Coordinates of N, CA, C and O in Angstrom, one line a residue:
M1 N 103.7 114.6 86.6 CA 104.6 114.9 85.5 C 104.9 116.4 85.5 O 104.0 117.2 85.7
S2 N 106.1 116.8 85.3 CA 106.4 118.2 85.3 C 106.5 118.7 83.8 O 106.4 117.9 82.9
S3 N 106.7 119.9 83.6 CA 106.7 120.5 82.3 C 108.0 120.0 81.6 O 108.9 119.5 82.2
Y4 N 108.0 120.1 80.2 CA 109.0 119.6 79.4 C 110.2 120.6 79.3 O 111.2 120.3 78.7
A5 N 110.1 121.7 80.0 CA 111.2 122.7 80.0 C 111.2 123.4 81.3 O 110.1 123.6 82.0
T6 N 112.3 123.8 81.8 CA 112.5 124.5 83.0 C 112.6 126.0 82.8 O 112.9 126.5 81.7
P7 N 112.4 126.8 83.8 CA 112.7 128.3 83.7 C 114.1 128.6 83.2 O 114.2 129.4 82.3
A8 N 115.1 127.8 83.6 CA 116.4 128.0 83.1 C 116.5 127.8 81.6 O 117.2 128.5 80.9
E9 N 115.8 126.7 81.1 CA 115.9 126.4 79.7 C 115.2 127.4 78.8 O 115.7 127.7 77.8
I10 N 114.1 128.0 79.3 CA 113.5 129.1 78.5 C 114.3 130.3 78.5 O 114.4 131.0 77.5
M11 N 115.1 130.6 79.6 CA 115.9 131.7 79.6 C 117.2 131.5 78.7 O 117.8 132.5 78.3
M12 N 117.5 130.3 78.4 CA 118.6 130.0 77.5 C 118.2 130.3 76.0 O 119.0 130.5 75.1
R13 N 116.8 130.3 75.8 CA 116.3 130.4 74.5 C 115.7 131.8 74.2 O 115.5 132.2 73.0
Y14 N 115.3 132.5 75.2 CA 114.7 133.8 75.1 C 115.3 134.8 76.1 O 115.8 134.4 77.2
D15 N 115.3 136.0 75.8 CA 115.8 137.1 76.6 C 115.1 137.1 78.0 O 113.9 137.3 78.0
A16 N 115.8 137.0 79.1 CA 115.2 137.0 80.4 C 114.4 138.3 80.7 O 113.4 138.3 81.4
R17 N 114.9 139.4 80.1 CA 114.2 140.7 80.3 C 112.8 140.7 79.6 O 111.9 141.2 80.2
T18 N 112.7 140.1 78.5 CA 111.4 140.0 77.8 C 110.5 139.1 78.6 O 109.3 139.5 78.9
I19 N 111.0 138.0 79.1 CA 110.2 137.1 79.9 C 109.8 137.8 81.2 O 108.6 137.7 81.6
G20 N 110.7 138.5 81.8 CA 110.5 139.3 83.0 C 109.4 140.3 82.9 O 108.6 140.5 83.8
D21 N 109.3 140.9 81.7 CA 108.3 141.9 81.4 C 106.9 141.2 81.3 O 105.9 141.7 81.7
L22 N 106.9 140.0 80.7 CA 105.7 139.3 80.5 C 105.1 138.6 81.7 O 103.9 138.5 81.8
V23 N 105.9 138.3 82.7 CA 105.4 137.6 83.9 C 105.0 138.5 85.0 O 104.2 138.2 85.9
G24 N 105.7 139.7 85.0 CA 105.5 140.6 86.1 C 104.1 141.2 86.1 O 103.6 141.7 85.1
D25 N 103.4 141.2 87.2 CA 102.0 141.7 87.3 C 101.9 143.0 88.0 O 100.8 143.6 88.1
D26 N 103.0 143.5 88.5 CA 103.0 144.8 89.3 C 103.6 146.0 88.6 O 103.9 147.0 89.2
G27 N 103.9 145.8 87.3 CA 104.5 146.8 86.5 C 106.0 146.8 86.6 O 106.7 147.6 85.9
N28 N 106.6 145.9 87.3 CA 108.0 145.7 87.4 C 108.5 144.5 86.7 O 107.8 143.4 86.8
Q29 N 109.6 144.6 86.1 CA 110.2 143.4 85.4 C 110.8 142.4 86.4 O 111.5 142.8 87.4
V30 N 110.5 141.2 86.3 CA 111.0 140.1 87.2 C 112.4 139.8 86.7 O 112.6 139.6 85.5
D31 N 113.4 139.8 87.6 CA 114.8 139.6 87.2 C 115.0 138.1 87.0 O 114.1 137.2 87.3
A32 N 116.2 137.7 86.4 CA 116.5 136.3 86.1 C 116.4 135.4 87.3 O 115.9 134.3 87.2
A33 N 116.9 135.9 88.4 CA 116.8 135.1 89.7 C 115.3 134.8 90.0 O 115.0 133.7 90.4
G34 N 114.5 135.8 89.9 CA 113.1 135.7 90.3 C 112.3 134.8 89.3 O 111.4 134.1 89.7
L35 N 112.8 134.7 88.0 CA 112.1 133.9 87.0 C 112.3 132.4 87.4 O 111.4 131.6 87.0
T36 N 113.3 132.0 88.0 CA 113.5 130.6 88.3 C 112.5 130.1 89.2 O 112.2 128.8 89.3
V37 N 111.8 130.9 90.0 CA 110.7 130.5 90.9 C 109.4 131.2 90.6 O 108.4 131.1 91.4
D38 N 109.3 131.9 89.5 CA 108.0 132.6 89.2 C 106.9 131.7 88.8 O 107.0 130.9 87.9
A39 N 105.8 131.9 89.5 CA 104.6 131.0 89.3 C 104.0 131.2 87.9 O 103.5 130.3 87.3
N40 N 104.0 132.5 87.4 CA 103.4 132.7 86.1 C 104.2 132.1 85.0 O 103.7 131.5 84.0
L41 N 105.6 132.1 85.1 CA 106.4 131.4 84.1 C 106.2 129.9 84.2 O 106.1 129.3 83.1
Q42 N 106.2 129.4 85.4 CA 106.0 127.9 85.5 C 104.6 127.5 84.9 O 104.5 126.5 84.3
A43 N 103.6 128.3 85.2 CA 102.3 128.0 84.6 C 102.3 128.0 83.1 O 101.7 127.1 82.5
A44 N 103.0 128.9 82.5 CA 103.1 128.9 81.0 C 103.9 127.7 80.5 O 103.5 127.1 79.5
L45 N 104.9 127.3 81.2 CA 105.7 126.1 80.8 C 104.8 124.8 81.0 O 104.8 123.9 80.1
D46 N 104.0 124.8 82.1 CA 103.1 123.7 82.3 C 102.0 123.6 81.2 O 101.7 122.6 80.7
D47 N 101.4 124.8 81.0 CA 100.4 124.9 79.9 C 100.9 124.5 78.6 O 100.2 123.8 77.8
A48 N 102.1 124.9 78.2 CA 102.7 124.5 77.0 C 102.9 123.0 76.9 O 102.7 122.4 75.9
S49 N 103.4 122.4 78.0 CA 103.6 121.0 78.0 C 102.2 120.3 77.8 O 102.2 119.3 77.1
G50 N 101.2 120.8 78.5 CA 99.9 120.2 78.3 C 99.4 120.3 76.9 O 98.7 119.4 76.3
E51 N 99.7 121.4 76.2 CA 99.3 121.6 74.8 C 100.0 120.6 73.9 O 99.4 120.1 73.0
I52 N 101.2 120.4 74.2 CA 102.0 119.4 73.4 C 101.4 118.0 73.6 O 101.1 117.3 72.7
E53 N 101.1 117.6 74.9 CA 100.6 116.3 75.1 C 99.2 116.2 74.5 O 98.9 115.1 73.9
S54 N 98.4 117.2 74.6 CA 97.0 117.1 73.9 C 97.2 116.9 72.4 O 96.4 116.1 71.9
S55 N 98.1 117.6 71.8 CA 98.3 117.4 70.4 C 98.8 116.0 70.0 O 98.3 115.4 69.0
I56 N 99.7 115.5 70.7 CA 100.2 114.1 70.4 C 99.2 113.0 70.6 O 99.1 112.1 69.9
I57 N 98.4 113.2 71.7 CA 97.3 112.2 72.0 C 96.3 112.3 70.9 O 95.8 111.3 70.5
Q58 N 95.9 113.5 70.6 CA 94.9 113.7 69.5 C 95.3 113.0 68.2 O 94.6 112.4 67.5
A59 N 96.6 113.2 67.9 CA 97.1 112.7 66.6 C 97.3 111.2 66.7 O 97.3 110.5 65.7
G60 N 97.4 110.6 67.9 CA 97.5 109.2 68.1 C 98.8 108.6 67.7 O 99.0 107.4 67.5
R61 N 99.8 109.4 67.6 CA 101.1 108.9 67.2 C 102.1 108.6 68.4 O 102.9 107.8 68.3
Y62 N 101.9 109.4 69.4 CA 102.8 109.2 70.6 C 101.9 109.3 71.9 O 100.8 109.7 71.8
T63 N 102.6 108.9 73.0 CA 101.9 109.1 74.3 C 102.8 110.0 75.2 O 103.9 110.3 74.8
A64 N 102.2 110.4 76.3 CA 102.9 111.2 77.2 C 104.1 110.4 77.7 O 105.2 111.0 77.9
A65 N 104.0 109.1 77.9 CA 105.2 108.3 78.3 C 106.3 108.4 77.2 O 107.5 108.4 77.6
D66 N 105.9 108.4 76.0 CA 106.9 108.5 74.9 C 107.7 109.8 75.1 O 109.0 109.9 74.9
L67 N 107.0 110.9 75.4 CA 107.7 112.2 75.5 C 108.6 112.2 76.8 O 109.7 112.8 76.7
A68 N 108.1 111.6 77.8 CA 108.9 111.6 79.1 C 110.2 110.8 78.8 O 111.2 111.2 79.3
A69 N 110.0 109.7 78.1 CA 111.2 108.9 77.8 C 112.2 109.6 76.9 O 113.4 109.6 77.0
L70 N 111.6 110.4 75.9 CA 112.5 111.2 75.0 C 113.2 112.3 75.8 O 114.4 112.4 75.7
L71 N 112.6 112.9 76.8 CA 113.2 113.9 77.6 C 114.3 113.4 78.5 O 115.3 114.0 78.7
A72 N 114.1 112.2 79.0 CA 115.0 111.5 79.9 C 116.2 110.9 79.2 O 117.2 110.6 79.8
G73 N 116.0 110.6 77.9 CA 117.0 110.0 77.1 C 118.2 110.8 76.8 O 118.3 112.0 77.2
S74 N 119.1 110.3 76.0 CA 120.3 111.0 75.6 C 120.3 111.5 74.2 O 121.2 112.1 73.7
S75 N 119.2 111.3 73.5 CA 119.1 111.7 72.1 C 119.0 113.2 72.0 O 118.4 113.9 72.9
N76 N 119.6 113.8 71.0 CA 119.5 115.3 70.9 C 118.1 115.7 70.5 O 117.8 116.9 70.6
T77 N 117.2 114.8 70.2 CA 115.9 115.1 69.9 C 115.2 115.8 71.1 O 114.2 116.5 70.9
R78 N 115.6 115.5 72.3 CA 115.0 116.0 73.5 C 115.1 117.6 73.4 O 114.2 118.2 74.0
F79 N 116.1 118.1 72.8 CA 116.2 119.6 72.7 C 115.1 120.2 71.9 O 114.7 121.3 72.1
T80 N 114.6 119.4 70.9 CA 113.5 119.9 70.1 C 112.2 120.0 70.9 O 111.5 121.0 70.8
L81 N 112.0 119.0 71.8 CA 110.9 119.1 72.7 C 111.0 120.2 73.7 O 110.0 120.9 73.9
I82 N 112.2 120.5 74.2 CA 112.4 121.6 75.1 C 112.1 122.9 74.4 O 111.4 123.8 74.9
R83 N 112.7 123.1 73.2 CA 112.5 124.3 72.4 C 111.1 124.5 72.1 O 110.5 125.6 72.2
L84 N 110.4 123.5 71.7 CA 109.0 123.6 71.4 C 108.2 124.0 72.6 O 107.3 124.9 72.5
T85 N 108.5 123.5 73.7 CA 107.8 123.9 75.0 C 108.1 125.4 75.3 O 107.1 126.1 75.6
C86 N 109.3 125.8 75.1 CA 109.6 127.2 75.3 C 108.9 128.1 74.4 O 108.4 129.2 74.8
D87 N 108.9 127.8 73.1 CA 108.2 128.6 72.1 C 106.7 128.7 72.4 O 106.2 129.8 72.3
I88 N 106.1 127.6 72.8 CA 104.7 127.7 73.1 C 104.5 128.5 74.4 O 103.5 129.3 74.4
A89 N 105.3 128.3 75.3 CA 105.2 129.1 76.6 C 105.4 130.6 76.3 O 104.6 131.4 76.9
M90 N 106.3 131.0 75.4 CA 106.4 132.4 75.1 C 105.1 132.9 74.4 O 104.7 134.1 74.7
R91 N 104.5 132.1 73.6 CA 103.2 132.6 73.0 C 102.2 132.8 74.1 O 101.5 133.8 74.1
L92 N 102.1 131.8 75.0 CA 101.2 131.9 76.1 C 101.5 133.2 77.0 O 100.5 133.9 77.4
L93 N 102.7 133.4 77.3 CA 103.1 134.6 78.1 C 102.7 135.9 77.3 O 102.2 136.8 78.0
S94 N 102.9 135.9 76.0 CA 102.6 137.1 75.3 C 101.1 137.4 75.3 O 100.6 138.5 75.2
E95 N 100.3 136.3 75.4 CA 98.8 136.4 75.4 C 98.4 137.0 76.8 O 97.3 137.6 76.8
R96 N 99.2 137.0 77.8 CA 98.9 137.6 79.1 C 99.0 139.1 78.9 O 98.4 139.9 79.7
R97 N 99.8 139.6 78.0 CA 100.0 141.0 77.7 C 99.6 141.3 76.2 O 100.5 141.5 75.4
P98 N 98.3 141.4 75.9 CA 98.0 141.5 74.5 C 98.5 142.8 73.8 O 98.7 142.8 72.6
W99 N 98.9 143.8 74.6 CA 99.4 145.0 74.0 C 101.0 144.9 73.9 O 101.6 145.7 73.2
Y100 N 101.6 143.9 74.4 CA 103.0 143.7 74.3 C 103.4 143.1 73.0 O 102.9 142.0 72.6
E101 N 104.1 143.8 72.2 CA 104.4 143.4 70.8 C 105.7 142.6 70.8 O 106.8 143.1 71.1
L102 N 105.6 141.3 70.4 CA 106.8 140.5 70.2 C 107.4 140.9 68.9 O 106.7 141.2 67.9
N103 N 108.7 140.8 68.8 CA 109.4 141.1 67.6 C 109.2 140.0 66.5 O 108.7 138.9 66.9
D104 N 109.6 140.3 65.3 CA 109.4 139.3 64.2 C 110.1 138.0 64.4 O 109.5 136.9 64.1
A105 N 111.2 138.0 65.1 CA 111.9 136.7 65.3 C 111.1 135.8 66.3 O 111.0 134.6 66.0
Y106 N 110.6 136.4 67.3 CA 109.8 135.7 68.3 C 108.5 135.2 67.6 O 108.1 134.1 67.8
L107 N 107.9 136.1 66.8 CA 106.6 135.7 66.1 C 106.9 134.5 65.1 O 106.0 133.6 65.0
K108 N 108.0 134.5 64.5 CA 108.3 133.4 63.6 C 108.5 132.1 64.3 O 108.0 131.1 63.9
R109 N 109.1 132.1 65.5 CA 109.2 130.9 66.3 C 107.9 130.4 66.8 O 107.7 129.2 66.9
V110 N 107.0 131.4 67.1 CA 105.6 131.0 67.5 C 104.9 130.3 66.4 O 104.3 129.2 66.6
E111 N 105.0 130.8 65.2 CA 104.4 130.2 64.0 C 105.0 128.8 63.8 O 104.3 127.8 63.4
Q112 N 106.3 128.7 63.9 CA 107.0 127.4 63.6 C 106.5 126.4 64.7 O 106.4 125.2 64.3
S113 N 106.3 126.8 65.9 CA 105.8 125.8 66.9 C 104.5 125.3 66.6 O 104.1 124.1 66.8
K114 N 103.6 126.2 66.0 CA 102.3 125.7 65.6 C 102.4 124.7 64.5 O 101.6 123.7 64.5
E115 N 103.2 125.0 63.6 CA 103.4 124.0 62.4 C 104.0 122.7 62.9 O 103.6 121.6 62.4
T116 N 104.9 122.7 63.9 CA 105.5 121.5 64.4 C 104.4 120.6 65.0 O 104.4 119.4 64.8
L117 N 103.5 121.2 65.8 CA 102.5 120.5 66.5 C 101.5 120.0 65.5 O 100.9 118.9 65.6

């Protein structure tokens, strides 16, 4: 199973420059083209997807197969799953850089993702 969001989808929801700052380990910002194949970004998306699956399994309301079917379907609800994955991934990326201060809008989305889960 792959993550519920792609690097392109997170870049549609968050500024690629911010993401590039958070994933780069050598002091340089990773550009948008580099983000599409960045291992740190993919790890955050995978971890976020795992966090979502863990939450739904613990709650006993849905299964991983339910989420996969939602993502593959044509319902607009799939975009909520993608956004939730991106929001959690941004939180995980910001935790890689504890001194990096996310702005209030990003922090609000992080809090909303916690409430949704």
